Coordinates of C-alpha atoms in Angstrom, one line a residue:
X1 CA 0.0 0.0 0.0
X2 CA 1.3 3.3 -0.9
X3 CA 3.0 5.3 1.8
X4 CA 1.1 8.8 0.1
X5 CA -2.4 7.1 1.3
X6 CA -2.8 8.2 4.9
X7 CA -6.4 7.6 6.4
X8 CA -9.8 6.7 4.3
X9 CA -11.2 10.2 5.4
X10 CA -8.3 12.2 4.4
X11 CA -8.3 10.3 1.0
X12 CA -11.6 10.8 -0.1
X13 CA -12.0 14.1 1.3
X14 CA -9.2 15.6 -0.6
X15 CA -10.8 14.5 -3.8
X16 CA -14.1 15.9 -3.1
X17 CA -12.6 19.0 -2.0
X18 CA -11.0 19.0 -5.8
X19 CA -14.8 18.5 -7.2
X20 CA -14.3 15.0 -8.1
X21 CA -17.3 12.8 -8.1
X22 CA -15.8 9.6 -5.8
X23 CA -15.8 6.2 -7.9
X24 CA -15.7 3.0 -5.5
X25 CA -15.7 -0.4 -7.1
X26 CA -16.2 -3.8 -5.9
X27 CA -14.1 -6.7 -6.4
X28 CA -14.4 -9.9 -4.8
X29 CA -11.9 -11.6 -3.5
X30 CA -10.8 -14.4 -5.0
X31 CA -13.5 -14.4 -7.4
X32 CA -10.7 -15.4 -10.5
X33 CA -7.1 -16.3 -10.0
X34 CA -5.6 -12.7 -11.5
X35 CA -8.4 -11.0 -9.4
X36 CA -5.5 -9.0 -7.6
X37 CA -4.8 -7.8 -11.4
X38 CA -8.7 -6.5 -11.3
X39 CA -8.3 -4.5 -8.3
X40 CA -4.7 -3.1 -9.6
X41 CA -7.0 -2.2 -12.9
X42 CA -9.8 -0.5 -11.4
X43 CA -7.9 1.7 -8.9
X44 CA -5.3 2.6 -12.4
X45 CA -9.0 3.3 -14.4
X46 CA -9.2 6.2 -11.9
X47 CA -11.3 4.7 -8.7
X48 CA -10.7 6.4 -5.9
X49 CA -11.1 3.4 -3.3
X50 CA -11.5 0.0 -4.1
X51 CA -13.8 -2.3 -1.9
X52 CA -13.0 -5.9 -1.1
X53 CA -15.8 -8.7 -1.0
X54 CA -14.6 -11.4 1.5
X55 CA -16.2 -14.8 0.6
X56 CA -19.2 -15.9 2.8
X57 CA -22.0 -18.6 2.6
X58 CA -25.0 -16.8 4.3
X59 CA -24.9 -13.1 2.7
X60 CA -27.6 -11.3 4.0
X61 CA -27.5 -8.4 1.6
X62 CA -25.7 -9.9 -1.2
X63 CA -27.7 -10.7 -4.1
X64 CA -27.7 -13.6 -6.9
X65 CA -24.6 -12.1 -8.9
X66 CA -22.4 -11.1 -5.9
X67 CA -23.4 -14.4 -4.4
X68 CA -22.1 -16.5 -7.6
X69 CA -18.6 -14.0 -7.2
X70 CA -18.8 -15.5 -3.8
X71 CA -19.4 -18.8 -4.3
X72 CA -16.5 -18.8 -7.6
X73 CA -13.8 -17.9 -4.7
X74 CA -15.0 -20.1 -2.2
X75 CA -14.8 -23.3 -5.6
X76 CA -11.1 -22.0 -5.8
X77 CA -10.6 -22.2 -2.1
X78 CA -10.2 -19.0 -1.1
X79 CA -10.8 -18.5 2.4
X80 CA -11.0 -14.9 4.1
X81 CA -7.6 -15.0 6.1
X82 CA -5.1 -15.7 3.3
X83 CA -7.3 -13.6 0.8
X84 CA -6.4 -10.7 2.9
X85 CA -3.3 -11.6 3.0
X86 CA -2.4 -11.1 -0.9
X87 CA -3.9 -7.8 0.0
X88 CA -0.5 -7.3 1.6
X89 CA 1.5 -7.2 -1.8
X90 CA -0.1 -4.4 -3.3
X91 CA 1.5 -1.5 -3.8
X92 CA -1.5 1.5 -4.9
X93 CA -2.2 4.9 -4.7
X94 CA -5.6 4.3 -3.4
X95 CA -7.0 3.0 -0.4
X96 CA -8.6 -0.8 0.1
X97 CA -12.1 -1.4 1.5
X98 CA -12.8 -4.7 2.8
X99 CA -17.0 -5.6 3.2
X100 CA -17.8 -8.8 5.1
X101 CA -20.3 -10.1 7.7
X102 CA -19.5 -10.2 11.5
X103 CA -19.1 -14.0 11.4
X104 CA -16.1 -13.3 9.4
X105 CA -15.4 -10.6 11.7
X106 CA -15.6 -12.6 14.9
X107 CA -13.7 -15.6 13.8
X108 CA -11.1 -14.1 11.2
X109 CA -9.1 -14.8 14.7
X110 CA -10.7 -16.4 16.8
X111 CA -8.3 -16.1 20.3
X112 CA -8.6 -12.4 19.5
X113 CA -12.0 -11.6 18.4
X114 CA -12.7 -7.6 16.4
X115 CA -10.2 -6.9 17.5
X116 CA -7.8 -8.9 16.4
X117 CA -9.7 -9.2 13.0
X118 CA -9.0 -4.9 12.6
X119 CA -5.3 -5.3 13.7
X120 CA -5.2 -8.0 11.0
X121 CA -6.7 -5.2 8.5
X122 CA -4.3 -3.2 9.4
X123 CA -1.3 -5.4 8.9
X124 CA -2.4 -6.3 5.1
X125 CA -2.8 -2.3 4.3
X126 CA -6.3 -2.0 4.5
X127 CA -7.7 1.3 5.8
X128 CA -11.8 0.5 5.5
X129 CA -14.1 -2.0 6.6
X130 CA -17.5 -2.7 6.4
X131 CA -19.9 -5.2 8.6
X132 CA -23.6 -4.8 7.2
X133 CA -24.7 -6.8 10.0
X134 CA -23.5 -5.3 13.1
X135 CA -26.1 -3.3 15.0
X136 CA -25.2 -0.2 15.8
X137 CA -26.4 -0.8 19.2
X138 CA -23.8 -4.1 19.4
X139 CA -20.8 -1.9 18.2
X140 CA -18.8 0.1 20.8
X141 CA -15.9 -2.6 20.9
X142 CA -15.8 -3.0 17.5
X143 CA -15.6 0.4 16.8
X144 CA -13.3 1.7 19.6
X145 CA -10.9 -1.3 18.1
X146 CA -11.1 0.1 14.4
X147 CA -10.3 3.4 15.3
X148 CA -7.4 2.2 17.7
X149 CA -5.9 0.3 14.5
X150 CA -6.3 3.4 12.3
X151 CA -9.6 1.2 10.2
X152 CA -12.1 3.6 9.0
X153 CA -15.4 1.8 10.4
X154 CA -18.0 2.3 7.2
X155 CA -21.4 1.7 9.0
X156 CA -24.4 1.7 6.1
X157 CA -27.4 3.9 6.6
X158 CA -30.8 2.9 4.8
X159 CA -33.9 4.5 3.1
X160 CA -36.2 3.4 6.0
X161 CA -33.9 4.6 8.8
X162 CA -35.4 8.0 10.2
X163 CA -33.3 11.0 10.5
X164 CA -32.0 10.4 14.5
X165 CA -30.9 6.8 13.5
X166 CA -29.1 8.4 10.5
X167 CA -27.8 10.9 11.9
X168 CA -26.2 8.3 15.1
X169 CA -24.9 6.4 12.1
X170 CA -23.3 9.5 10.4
X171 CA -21.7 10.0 13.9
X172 CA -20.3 7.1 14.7
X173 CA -19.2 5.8 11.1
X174 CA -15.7 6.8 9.6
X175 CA -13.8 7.0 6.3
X176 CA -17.1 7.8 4.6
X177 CA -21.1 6.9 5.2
X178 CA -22.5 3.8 3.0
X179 CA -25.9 5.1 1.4
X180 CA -28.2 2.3 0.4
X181 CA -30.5 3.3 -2.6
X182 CA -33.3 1.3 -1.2
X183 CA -34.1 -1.3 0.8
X184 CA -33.4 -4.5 -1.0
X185 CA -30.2 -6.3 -1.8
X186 CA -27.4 -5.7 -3.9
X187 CA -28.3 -6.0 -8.2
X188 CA -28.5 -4.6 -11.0
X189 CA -31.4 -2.4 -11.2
X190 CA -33.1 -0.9 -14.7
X191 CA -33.7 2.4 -12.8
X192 CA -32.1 4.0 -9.6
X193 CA -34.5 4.0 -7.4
X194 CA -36.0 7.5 -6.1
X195 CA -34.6 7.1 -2.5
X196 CA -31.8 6.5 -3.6
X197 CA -31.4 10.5 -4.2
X198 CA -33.8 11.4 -1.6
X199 CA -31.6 9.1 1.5
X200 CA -28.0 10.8 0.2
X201 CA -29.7 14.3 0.6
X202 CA -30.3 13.6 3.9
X203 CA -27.1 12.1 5.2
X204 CA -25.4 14.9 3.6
X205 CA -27.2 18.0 6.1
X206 CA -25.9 15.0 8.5
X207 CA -22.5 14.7 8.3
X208 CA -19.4 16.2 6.9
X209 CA -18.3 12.8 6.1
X210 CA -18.2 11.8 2.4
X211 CA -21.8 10.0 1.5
X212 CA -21.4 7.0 -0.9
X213 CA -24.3 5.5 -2.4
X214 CA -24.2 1.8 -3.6
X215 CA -26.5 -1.5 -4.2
X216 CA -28.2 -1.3 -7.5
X217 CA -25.9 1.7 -9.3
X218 CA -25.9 -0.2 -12.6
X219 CA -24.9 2.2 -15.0
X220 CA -23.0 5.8 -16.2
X221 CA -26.4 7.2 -16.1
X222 CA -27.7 6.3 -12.6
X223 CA -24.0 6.8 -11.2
X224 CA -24.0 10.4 -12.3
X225 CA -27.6 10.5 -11.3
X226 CA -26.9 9.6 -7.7
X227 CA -23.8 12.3 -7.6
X228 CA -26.1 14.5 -8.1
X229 CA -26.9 14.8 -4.1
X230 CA -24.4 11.8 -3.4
X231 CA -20.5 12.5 -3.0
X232 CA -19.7 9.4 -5.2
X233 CA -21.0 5.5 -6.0
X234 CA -19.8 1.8 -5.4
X235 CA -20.0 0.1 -8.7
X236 CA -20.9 -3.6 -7.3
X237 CA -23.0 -6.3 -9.3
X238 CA -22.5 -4.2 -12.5
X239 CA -18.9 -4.9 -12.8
X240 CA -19.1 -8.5 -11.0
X241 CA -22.0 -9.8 -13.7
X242 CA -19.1 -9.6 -16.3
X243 CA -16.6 -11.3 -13.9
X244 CA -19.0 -14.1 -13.3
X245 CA -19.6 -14.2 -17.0
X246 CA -16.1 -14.8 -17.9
X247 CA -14.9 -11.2 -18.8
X248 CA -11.3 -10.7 -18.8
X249 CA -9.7 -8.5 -16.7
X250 CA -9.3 -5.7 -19.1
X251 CA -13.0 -5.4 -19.9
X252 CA -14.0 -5.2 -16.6
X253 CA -11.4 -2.3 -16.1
X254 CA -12.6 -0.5 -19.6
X255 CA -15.9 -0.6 -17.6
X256 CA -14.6 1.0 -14.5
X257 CA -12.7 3.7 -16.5
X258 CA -16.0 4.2 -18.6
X259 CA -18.0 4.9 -14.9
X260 CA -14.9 7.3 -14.4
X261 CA -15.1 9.4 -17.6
X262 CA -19.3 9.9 -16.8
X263 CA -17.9 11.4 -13.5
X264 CA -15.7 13.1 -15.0
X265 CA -18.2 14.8 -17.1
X266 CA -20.5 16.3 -14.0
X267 CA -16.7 17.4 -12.0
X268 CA -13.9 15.9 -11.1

């Protein structure tokens, strides 16, 4: 990981404050065998983070595509722990983002709980995470152990939360806040749903934090649709549905670079 990449905030902030819309793609671990040459790609098409699916049987917010990324590492063994640990290897100019469920979380090392599952993200380079399903409520050790190994805790705030839950989540997440553009799981969508816009302008009277929207930005259009309140997108299921349908790594990153150059063409 590159030296010049200090904390997720700091990142992403300093290329909002230039007027760039923020691109974050997804890339699941393991999904091919040169899938570390995917995430290279993307953050060289001009992302500026790149978020890391872990493997997991029992998603709860994954949908069918993301699941068959999943289920492709998992046939080539890939197991969370040493997935990370290619992470460590990298050398990039942006910062990594790894998304996984608290079972992961918990049991990534097991004599050591979160915590020793942050210190472990930490080791590899990573300066993001992101456990969907860890209640806010159920969070104070996990989040006091992120900050402590310098791990930008992402915590996701949705269409039906009012505006004191999103405004607890606003407080107590870091690096950016996870918009959802509705309530239902991650896939491609034919149009970005109207809370989608509607959620991001509230988080953003919330919080000074970057605001991300993700889950269901399928294409150029709804991406620059959603920056329109939104301080950037995660490109997910659009660029793994070409992964799971035997894309090679280049096409994938022509599509990332393509997401970049709509962007580009509202700022940044």
């Amino acid at each position: 990981m590159s030296v010049a990449v200090t904390t997720l905030a700091d990142h992403l902030r300093a290329a909002r404050a230039e007027g760039r819309r923020l691109l974050i793609p997804y890339v699941m671990a393991g999904v091919v065998p040169d899938w570390l040459d995917l995430v290279r790609g993307a953050a060289e098409a001009g992302a500026d983070a790149v978020e890391i699916g872990l493997p997991f049987s029992d998603p709860m917010l994954d949908g069918p595509t993301v699941q068959r990324a999943a289920a492709l590492a998992a046939g080539r063994g890939g197991r969370p722990r040493p997935l990370l640990d290619e992470l460590a290897g990298l050398d990039l100019d942006v910062p990594l983002v790894v998304m996984t469920y608290a079972n992961v979380a918990v049991t990534l090392a097991p004599e050591r709980g979160v915590g020793g599952f942050v210190d472990h993200l930490a080791e590899v380079g990573v300066r993001g995470v992101i456990v969907p399903d860890l209640p806010l409520e159920e969070s104070a050790e996990y989040l006091a152990r992120a900050a402590e190994a310098e791990v930008a805790a992402v915590l996701l705030a949705a269409p039906a939360c009012d505006d004191d839950r999103c405004r607890a989540i606003a407080r107590a997440s870091s690096g950016f806040v996870y918009c959802m553009s509705s309530m239902r799981i991650t896939g491609e969508r034919a149009d970005l749903a109207v809370t989608a816009r509607e959620t991001a302008q509230r988080l953003k009277g919330m919080t000074d934090l970057p605001v991300v929207t993700g889950f269901g930005i399928s294409t150029a259009e709804h991406a620059v649709r959603a920056c329109a309140d939104a301080d950037g997108v995660v490109i997910g299921s659009a660029l793994m549905r070409m992964v799971v349908d035997g894309a090679p790594v280049a096409e994938v990153v022509g599509a990332v670079a393509a997401f970049r150059r709509a962007l580009s063409s509202v700022g940044g």
